[in-house]
Amino acid sequence: MANPLLNQVSNRNFLSPIGFKLKINKCPKVDFLATGCNLPGLTLGTAIQPNYLKDIDVPGDKLVYEDFRVNFIVDENLENYAQVYNWMVGLGYPESQKQFIDMRGDDVYYPNSADKENPFAEFSDGTLEILNSNFRPQAYVRLKGMFPVNLTSLDFNATDTDVNYFTASVTFKYEIFELRDKNNNKL
Protein backbone atom coordinates (compact mmCIF):
# COMPACT_ATOMS: atom_id res chain seq x y z
CA MET A 1 0.00 0.00 0.00
CA ALA A 2 1.34 3.45 -0.96
CA ASN A 3 2.25 5.89 1.78
CA PRO A 4 -0.43 8.67 1.75
CA LEU A 5 2.08 11.18 3.17
CA LEU A 6 4.05 11.07 -0.08
CA ASN A 7 1.12 12.79 -1.81
CA GLN A 8 1.21 15.79 0.57
CA VAL A 9 3.10 19.03 0.04
CA SER A 10 6.26 19.23 2.13
CA ASN A 11 5.95 22.95 2.93
CA ARG A 12 2.56 24.14 4.15
CA ASN A 13 3.38 27.85 3.98
CA PHE A 14 1.54 29.73 1.27
CA LEU A 15 3.22 31.68 -1.51
CA SER A 16 3.07 35.43 -0.88
CA PRO A 17 2.44 37.90 -3.73
CA ILE A 18 4.87 40.43 -2.18
CA GLY A 19 7.82 38.05 -2.08
CA PHE A 20 9.70 38.65 -5.31
CA LYS A 21 12.77 40.28 -6.81
CA LEU A 22 13.22 41.01 -10.47
CA LYS A 23 16.28 41.33 -12.67
CA ILE A 24 16.07 42.29 -16.34
CA ASN A 25 19.53 42.47 -17.82
CA LYS A 26 18.81 45.38 -20.17
CA CYS A 27 16.69 47.33 -17.66
CA PRO A 28 18.24 47.41 -14.17
CA LYS A 29 16.57 50.74 -13.41
CA VAL A 30 13.16 49.21 -14.12
CA ASP A 31 13.62 46.16 -11.92
CA PHE A 32 14.96 48.28 -9.04
CA LEU A 33 11.61 50.09 -8.81
CA ALA A 34 9.40 47.15 -9.84
CA THR A 35 6.14 47.02 -7.89
CA GLY A 36 4.66 43.96 -9.54
CA CYS A 37 5.02 41.37 -12.26
CA ASN A 38 3.40 38.13 -13.30
CA LEU A 39 4.51 34.53 -13.55
CA PRO A 40 3.22 33.92 -17.08
CA GLY A 41 0.74 31.20 -17.74
CA LEU A 42 0.99 28.77 -20.60
CA THR A 43 -1.41 26.87 -22.79
CA LEU A 44 -0.91 23.53 -24.48
CA GLY A 45 -2.74 23.33 -27.75
CA THR A 46 -4.79 20.30 -28.62
CA ALA A 47 -5.31 18.20 -31.68
CA ILE A 48 -8.52 16.47 -32.67
CA GLN A 49 -8.48 12.72 -33.11
CA PRO A 50 -11.42 11.85 -35.34
CA ASN A 51 -13.66 9.07 -34.15
CA TYR A 52 -16.89 7.80 -35.67
CA LEU A 53 -18.76 8.41 -32.36
CA LYS A 54 -17.12 11.59 -31.06
CA ASP A 55 -13.98 13.53 -31.90
CA ILE A 56 -11.43 13.20 -29.09
CA ASP A 57 -9.10 15.98 -27.91
CA VAL A 58 -5.48 14.86 -27.51
CA PRO A 59 -2.47 16.89 -26.34
CA GLY A 60 -0.95 19.04 -29.06
CA ASP A 61 2.68 19.75 -29.72
CA LYS A 62 2.97 23.52 -29.15
CA LEU A 63 3.00 25.57 -25.98
CA VAL A 64 1.77 29.15 -26.04
CA TYR A 65 3.33 31.35 -23.34
CA GLU A 66 1.49 34.35 -21.94
CA ASP A 67 3.22 37.72 -21.97
CA PHE A 68 5.43 38.81 -19.08
CA ARG A 69 4.25 42.09 -17.56
CA VAL A 70 6.16 44.35 -15.18
CA ASN A 71 4.77 47.34 -13.27
CA PHE A 72 7.26 49.89 -11.99
CA ILE A 73 7.36 53.30 -10.35
CA VAL A 74 8.74 55.90 -12.74
CA ASP A 75 11.66 57.85 -11.32
CA GLU A 76 11.71 61.65 -11.45
CA ASN A 77 14.39 61.73 -14.17
CA LEU A 78 12.50 59.19 -16.32
CA GLU A 79 15.64 57.01 -16.40
CA ASN A 80 13.83 53.69 -16.04
CA TYR A 81 11.07 54.68 -18.46
CA ALA A 82 13.72 55.81 -20.96
CA GLN A 83 15.55 52.45 -20.75
CA VAL A 84 12.47 50.65 -22.03
CA TYR A 85 11.57 53.44 -24.46
CA ASN A 86 15.04 53.46 -26.04
CA TRP A 87 15.06 49.66 -26.28
CA MET A 88 11.74 49.71 -28.11
CA VAL A 89 12.77 52.55 -30.42
CA GLY A 90 15.96 50.66 -31.26
CA LEU A 91 13.95 47.53 -32.08
CA GLY A 92 11.32 49.38 -34.08
CA TYR A 93 12.04 52.01 -36.67
CA PRO A 94 14.87 54.09 -35.25
CA GLU A 95 15.52 57.50 -36.75
CA SER A 96 19.21 56.76 -37.09
CA GLN A 97 21.59 53.84 -37.12
CA LYS A 98 23.08 55.16 -33.87
CA GLN A 99 19.83 54.39 -31.99
CA PHE A 100 19.98 50.78 -33.12
CA ILE A 101 23.67 50.51 -32.19
CA ASP A 102 23.04 52.13 -28.79
CA MET A 103 20.18 49.73 -28.09
CA ARG A 104 22.36 46.73 -28.88
CA GLY A 105 25.16 47.94 -26.61
CA ASP A 106 23.02 48.55 -23.51
CA ASP A 107 23.26 45.05 -22.08
CA VAL A 108 26.30 45.69 -19.88
CA TYR A 109 24.62 46.21 -16.51
CA TYR A 110 24.92 42.62 -15.31
CA PRO A 111 28.22 41.32 -16.69
CA ASN A 112 27.82 37.93 -14.95
CA SER A 113 24.39 37.27 -16.41
CA ALA A 114 23.28 34.65 -18.88
CA ASP A 115 23.57 37.30 -21.62
CA LYS A 116 27.34 37.42 -21.08
CA GLU A 117 27.96 35.31 -24.19
CA ASN A 118 26.07 37.78 -26.36
CA PRO A 119 26.14 41.20 -24.64
CA PHE A 120 25.19 43.10 -27.81
CA ALA A 121 21.88 41.38 -28.49
CA GLU A 122 18.54 43.09 -28.99
CA PHE A 123 17.04 40.53 -26.62
CA SER A 124 17.60 40.17 -22.90
CA ASP A 125 17.28 37.47 -20.32
CA GLY A 126 15.49 38.11 -17.05
CA THR A 127 15.00 36.40 -13.72
CA LEU A 128 12.03 36.53 -11.40
CA GLU A 129 13.25 35.45 -7.97
CA ILE A 130 10.42 34.07 -5.84
CA LEU A 131 10.93 34.51 -2.11
CA ASN A 132 9.59 32.32 0.69
CA SER A 133 7.72 33.54 3.78
CA ASN A 134 11.07 34.56 5.35
CA PHE A 135 11.99 36.54 2.20
CA ARG A 136 14.72 34.08 1.22
CA PRO A 137 15.08 32.77 -2.36
CA GLN A 138 12.79 29.80 -2.90
CA ALA A 139 12.57 29.50 -6.68
CA TYR A 140 13.61 31.25 -9.87
CA VAL A 141 11.81 31.86 -13.13
CA ARG A 142 14.35 32.32 -15.94
CA LEU A 143 12.92 34.14 -18.96
CA LYS A 144 15.03 33.82 -22.09
CA GLY A 145 15.12 36.08 -25.13
CA MET A 146 12.88 38.87 -23.79
CA PHE A 147 12.00 42.02 -25.70
CA PRO A 148 9.43 44.76 -24.91
CA VAL A 149 6.29 45.09 -27.02
CA ASN A 150 4.22 47.57 -25.00
CA LEU A 151 5.02 50.48 -22.70
CA THR A 152 2.09 52.31 -21.10
CA SER A 153 1.56 56.03 -21.32
CA LEU A 154 2.05 58.53 -18.51
CA ASP A 155 -1.04 60.71 -18.13
CA PHE A 156 -0.32 64.12 -16.59
CA ASN A 157 -3.23 65.90 -14.89
CA ALA A 158 -2.94 69.35 -13.27
CA THR A 159 -6.33 68.97 -11.53
CA ASP A 160 -5.25 66.14 -9.21
CA THR A 161 -5.32 67.25 -5.58
CA ASP A 162 -3.15 64.40 -4.25
CA VAL A 163 0.26 63.42 -5.50
CA ASN A 164 0.00 59.98 -7.04
CA TYR A 165 3.38 59.00 -8.34
CA PHE A 166 3.52 57.57 -11.83
CA THR A 167 3.61 53.88 -12.41
CA ALA A 168 4.12 52.36 -15.81
CA SER A 169 3.74 48.87 -17.20
CA VAL A 170 5.87 47.15 -19.78
CA THR A 171 4.88 43.96 -21.58
CA PHE A 172 7.51 41.53 -22.80
CA LYS A 173 7.47 38.71 -25.30
CA TYR A 174 10.11 36.00 -24.80
CA GLU A 175 11.25 32.65 -26.14
CA ILE A 176 10.69 30.43 -23.13
CA PHE A 177 10.78 30.40 -19.36
CA GLU A 178 12.11 27.79 -16.94
CA LEU A 179 11.17 27.10 -13.34
CA ARG A 180 14.16 26.41 -11.08
CA ASP A 181 14.45 25.68 -7.37
CA LYS A 182 16.66 27.59 -4.93
CA ASN A 183 19.62 25.34 -5.88
CA ASN A 184 19.11 26.17 -9.59
CA ASN A 185 17.75 22.69 -10.42
CA LYS A 186 14.75 22.39 -12.73
CA LEU A 187 11.48 22.02 -10.85
Tab-separated table of N, CA, C and O in Angstrom, residues 94-138:
chain	number	residue	atom	x	y	z
A	94	PRO	N	14.074	52.978	-35.788
A	94	PRO	CA	14.865	54.091	-35.255
A	94	PRO	C	15.088	55.164	-36.315
A	94	PRO	O	15.072	54.899	-37.506
A	95	GLU	N	15.286	56.373	-35.846
A	95	GLU	CA	15.519	57.498	-36.752
A	95	GLU	C	16.928	57.470	-37.334
A	95	GLU	O	17.179	58.037	-38.374
A	96	SER	N	17.829	56.819	-36.603
A	96	SER	CA	19.207	56.762	-37.088
A	96	SER	C	19.815	55.412	-36.735
A	96	SER	O	19.331	54.699	-35.846
A	97	GLN	N	20.886	55.099	-37.402
A	97	GLN	CA	21.586	53.841	-37.125
A	97	GLN	C	22.177	53.859	-35.721
A	97	GLN	O	22.292	52.824	-35.085
A	98	LYS	N	22.508	55.039	-35.213
A	98	LYS	CA	23.082	55.160	-33.874
A	98	LYS	C	22.110	54.633	-32.804
A	98	LYS	O	22.525	54.002	-31.838
A	99	GLN	N	20.812	54.893	-32.965
A	99	GLN	CA	19.828	54.394	-31.993
A	99	GLN	C	19.838	52.874	-31.941
A	99	GLN	O	19.755	52.283	-30.868
A	100	PHE	N	19.929	52.239	-33.087
A	100	PHE	CA	19.980	50.776	-33.122
A	100	PHE	C	21.265	50.275	-32.480
A	100	PHE	O	21.251	49.339	-31.683
A	101	ILE	N	22.373	50.908	-32.777
A	101	ILE	CA	23.666	50.508	-32.195
A	101	ILE	C	23.659	50.730	-30.693
A	101	ILE	O	24.111	49.879	-29.922
A	102	ASP	N	23.116	51.861	-30.227
A	102	ASP	CA	23.039	52.129	-28.793
A	102	ASP	C	22.175	51.098	-28.080
A	102	ASP	O	22.507	50.643	-26.989
A	103	MET	N	21.066	50.729	-28.690
A	103	MET	CA	20.182	49.731	-28.087
A	103	MET	C	20.888	48.397	-27.951
A	103	MET	O	20.772	47.721	-26.946
A	104	ARG	N	21.654	48.015	-28.931
A	104	ARG	CA	22.360	46.726	-28.878
A	104	ARG	C	23.482	46.731	-27.862
A	104	ARG	O	23.847	45.697	-27.337
A	105	GLY	N	24.032	47.872	-27.533
A	105	GLY	CA	25.155	47.937	-26.612
A	105	GLY	C	24.765	48.188	-25.178
A	105	GLY	O	25.628	48.351	-24.329
A	106	ASP	N	23.464	48.229	-24.870
A	106	ASP	CA	23.016	48.549	-23.514
A	106	ASP	C	23.086	47.397	-22.528
A	106	ASP	O	22.868	47.605	-21.347
A	107	ASP	N	23.357	46.212	-22.945
A	107	ASP	CA	23.261	45.049	-22.075
A	107	ASP	C	24.560	44.798	-21.315
A	107	ASP	O	25.128	43.737	-21.365
A	108	VAL	N	25.038	45.814	-20.608
A	108	VAL	CA	26.301	45.685	-19.884
A	108	VAL	C	26.115	45.872	-18.383
A	108	VAL	O	27.075	45.957	-17.644
A	109	TYR	N	24.875	45.925	-17.908
A	109	TYR	CA	24.623	46.211	-16.512
A	109	TYR	C	24.905	45.025	-15.601
A	109	TYR	O	25.303	45.192	-14.468
A	110	TYR	N	24.683	43.823	-16.091
A	110	TYR	CA	24.915	42.620	-15.306
A	110	TYR	C	25.928	41.754	-16.044
A	110	TYR	O	25.567	40.841	-16.762
A	111	PRO	N	27.222	42.033	-15.894
A	111	PRO	CA	28.219	41.316	-16.689
A	111	PRO	C	28.296	39.820	-16.387
A	111	PRO	O	28.815	39.068	-17.189
A	112	ASN	N	27.778	39.362	-15.265
A	112	ASN	CA	27.823	37.933	-14.946
A	112	ASN	C	26.514	37.222	-15.268
A	112	ASN	O	26.248	36.137	-14.801
A	113	SER	N	25.696	37.826	-16.088
A	113	SER	CA	24.387	37.269	-16.409
A	113	SER	C	24.481	36.237	-17.519
A	113	SER	O	25.525	36.023	-18.117
A	114	ALA	N	23.342	35.640	-17.807
A	114	ALA	CA	23.284	34.650	-18.882
A	114	ALA	C	23.538	35.284	-20.244
A	114	ALA	O	23.904	34.611	-21.180
A	115	ASP	N	23.345	36.606	-20.359
A	115	ASP	CA	23.575	37.297	-21.623
A	115	ASP	C	25.054	37.579	-21.872
A	115	ASP	O	25.415	38.193	-22.854
A	116	LYS	N	25.916	37.125	-20.972
A	116	LYS	CA	27.344	37.416	-21.080
A	116	LYS	C	27.919	36.958	-22.412
A	116	LYS	O	28.786	37.605	-22.981
A	117	GLU	N	27.433	35.827	-22.931
A	117	GLU	CA	27.957	35.306	-24.191
A	117	GLU	C	27.608	36.213	-25.357
A	117	GLU	O	28.299	36.254	-26.349
A	118	ASN	N	26.515	36.939	-25.259
A	118	ASN	CA	26.070	37.782	-26.359
A	118	ASN	C	25.610	39.138	-25.797
A	118	ASN	O	24.427	39.433	-25.791
A	119	PRO	N	26.539	39.967	-25.316
A	119	PRO	CA	26.138	41.199	-24.640
A	119	PRO	C	25.569	42.256	-25.572
A	119	PRO	O	25.040	43.244	-25.116
A	120	PHE	N	25.674	42.084	-26.887
A	120	PHE	CA	25.188	43.098	-27.811
A	120	PHE	C	23.945	42.624	-28.550
A	120	PHE	O	23.751	42.902	-29.714
A	121	ALA	N	23.088	41.904	-27.879
A	121	ALA	CA	21.880	41.379	-28.495
A	121	ALA	C	20.719	42.342	-28.292
A	121	ALA	O	20.701	43.128	-27.351
A	122	GLU	N	19.741	42.275	-29.176
A	122	GLU	CA	18.544	43.090	-28.990
A	122	GLU	C	17.554	42.445	-28.026
A	122	GLU	O	16.554	43.032	-27.660
A	123	PHE	N	17.857	41.239	-27.602
A	123	PHE	CA	17.038	40.525	-26.624
A	123	PHE	C	17.746	40.541	-25.280
A	123	PHE	O	18.933	40.821	-25.198
A	124	SER	N	17.018	40.207	-24.238
A	124	SER	CA	17.600	40.174	-22.897
A	124	SER	C	17.008	39.014	-22.124
A	124	SER	O	15.854	38.658	-22.322
A	125	ASP	N	17.785	38.457	-21.248
A	125	ASP	CA	17.277	37.467	-20.316
A	125	ASP	C	16.838	38.180	-19.052
A	125	ASP	O	17.284	39.288	-18.754
A	126	GLY	N	15.965	37.550	-18.314
A	126	GLY	CA	15.494	38.107	-17.053
A	126	GLY	C	15.253	37.002	-16.057
A	126	GLY	O	15.097	35.835	-16.425
A	127	THR	N	15.245	37.369	-14.788
A	127	THR	CA	15.002	36.404	-13.719
A	127	THR	C	14.010	36.979	-12.735
A	127	THR	O	14.202	38.090	-12.234
A	128	LEU	N	12.970	36.221	-12.467
A	128	LEU	CA	12.026	36.530	-11.398
A	128	LEU	C	12.396	35.620	-10.241
A	128	LEU	O	12.313	34.393	-10.357
A	129	GLU	N	12.862	36.212	-9.157
A	129	GLU	CA	13.246	35.450	-7.968
A	129	GLU	C	12.051	35.420	-7.035
A	129	GLU	O	11.551	36.467	-6.611
A	130	ILE	N	11.569	34.231	-6.724
A	130	ILE	CA	10.417	34.069	-5.844
A	130	ILE	C	10.937	33.796	-4.440
A	130	ILE	O	11.761	32.896	-4.229
A	131	LEU	N	10.456	34.597	-3.490
A	131	LEU	CA	10.931	34.510	-2.113
A	131	LEU	C	9.936	33.746	-1.243
A	131	LEU	O	8.731	33.805	-1.467
A	132	ASN	N	10.458	33.057	-0.225
A	132	ASN	CA	9.589	32.321	0.694
A	132	ASN	C	9.029	33.257	1.762
A	132	ASN	O	9.233	34.473	1.701
A	133	SER	N	8.352	32.714	2.755
A	133	SER	CA	7.721	33.540	3.782
A	133	SER	C	8.736	34.281	4.645
A	133	SER	O	8.384	35.240	5.331
A	134	ASN	N	10.001	33.866	4.628
A	134	ASN	CA	11.070	34.565	5.348
A	134	ASN	C	11.869	35.480	4.419
A	134	ASN	O	12.961	35.919	4.776
A	135	PHE	N	11.357	35.708	3.216
A	135	PHE	CA	11.993	36.540	2.195
A	135	PHE	C	13.380	36.034	1.810
A	135	PHE	O	14.296	36.811	1.583
A	136	ARG	N	13.507	34.732	1.718
A	136	ARG	CA	14.715	34.079	1.222
A	136	ARG	C	14.384	33.455	-0.132
A	136	ARG	O	13.249	33.027	-0.369
A	137	PRO	N	15.360	33.368	-1.039
A	137	PRO	CA	15.080	32.773	-2.356
A	137	PRO	C	14.543	31.350	-2.240
A	137	PRO	O	15.101	30.522	-1.538
A	138	GLN	N	13.428	31.107	-2.908
A	138	GLN	CA	12.788	29.799	-2.897
A	138	GLN	C	12.791	29.166	-4.284
A	138	GLN	O	12.926	27.972	-4.428
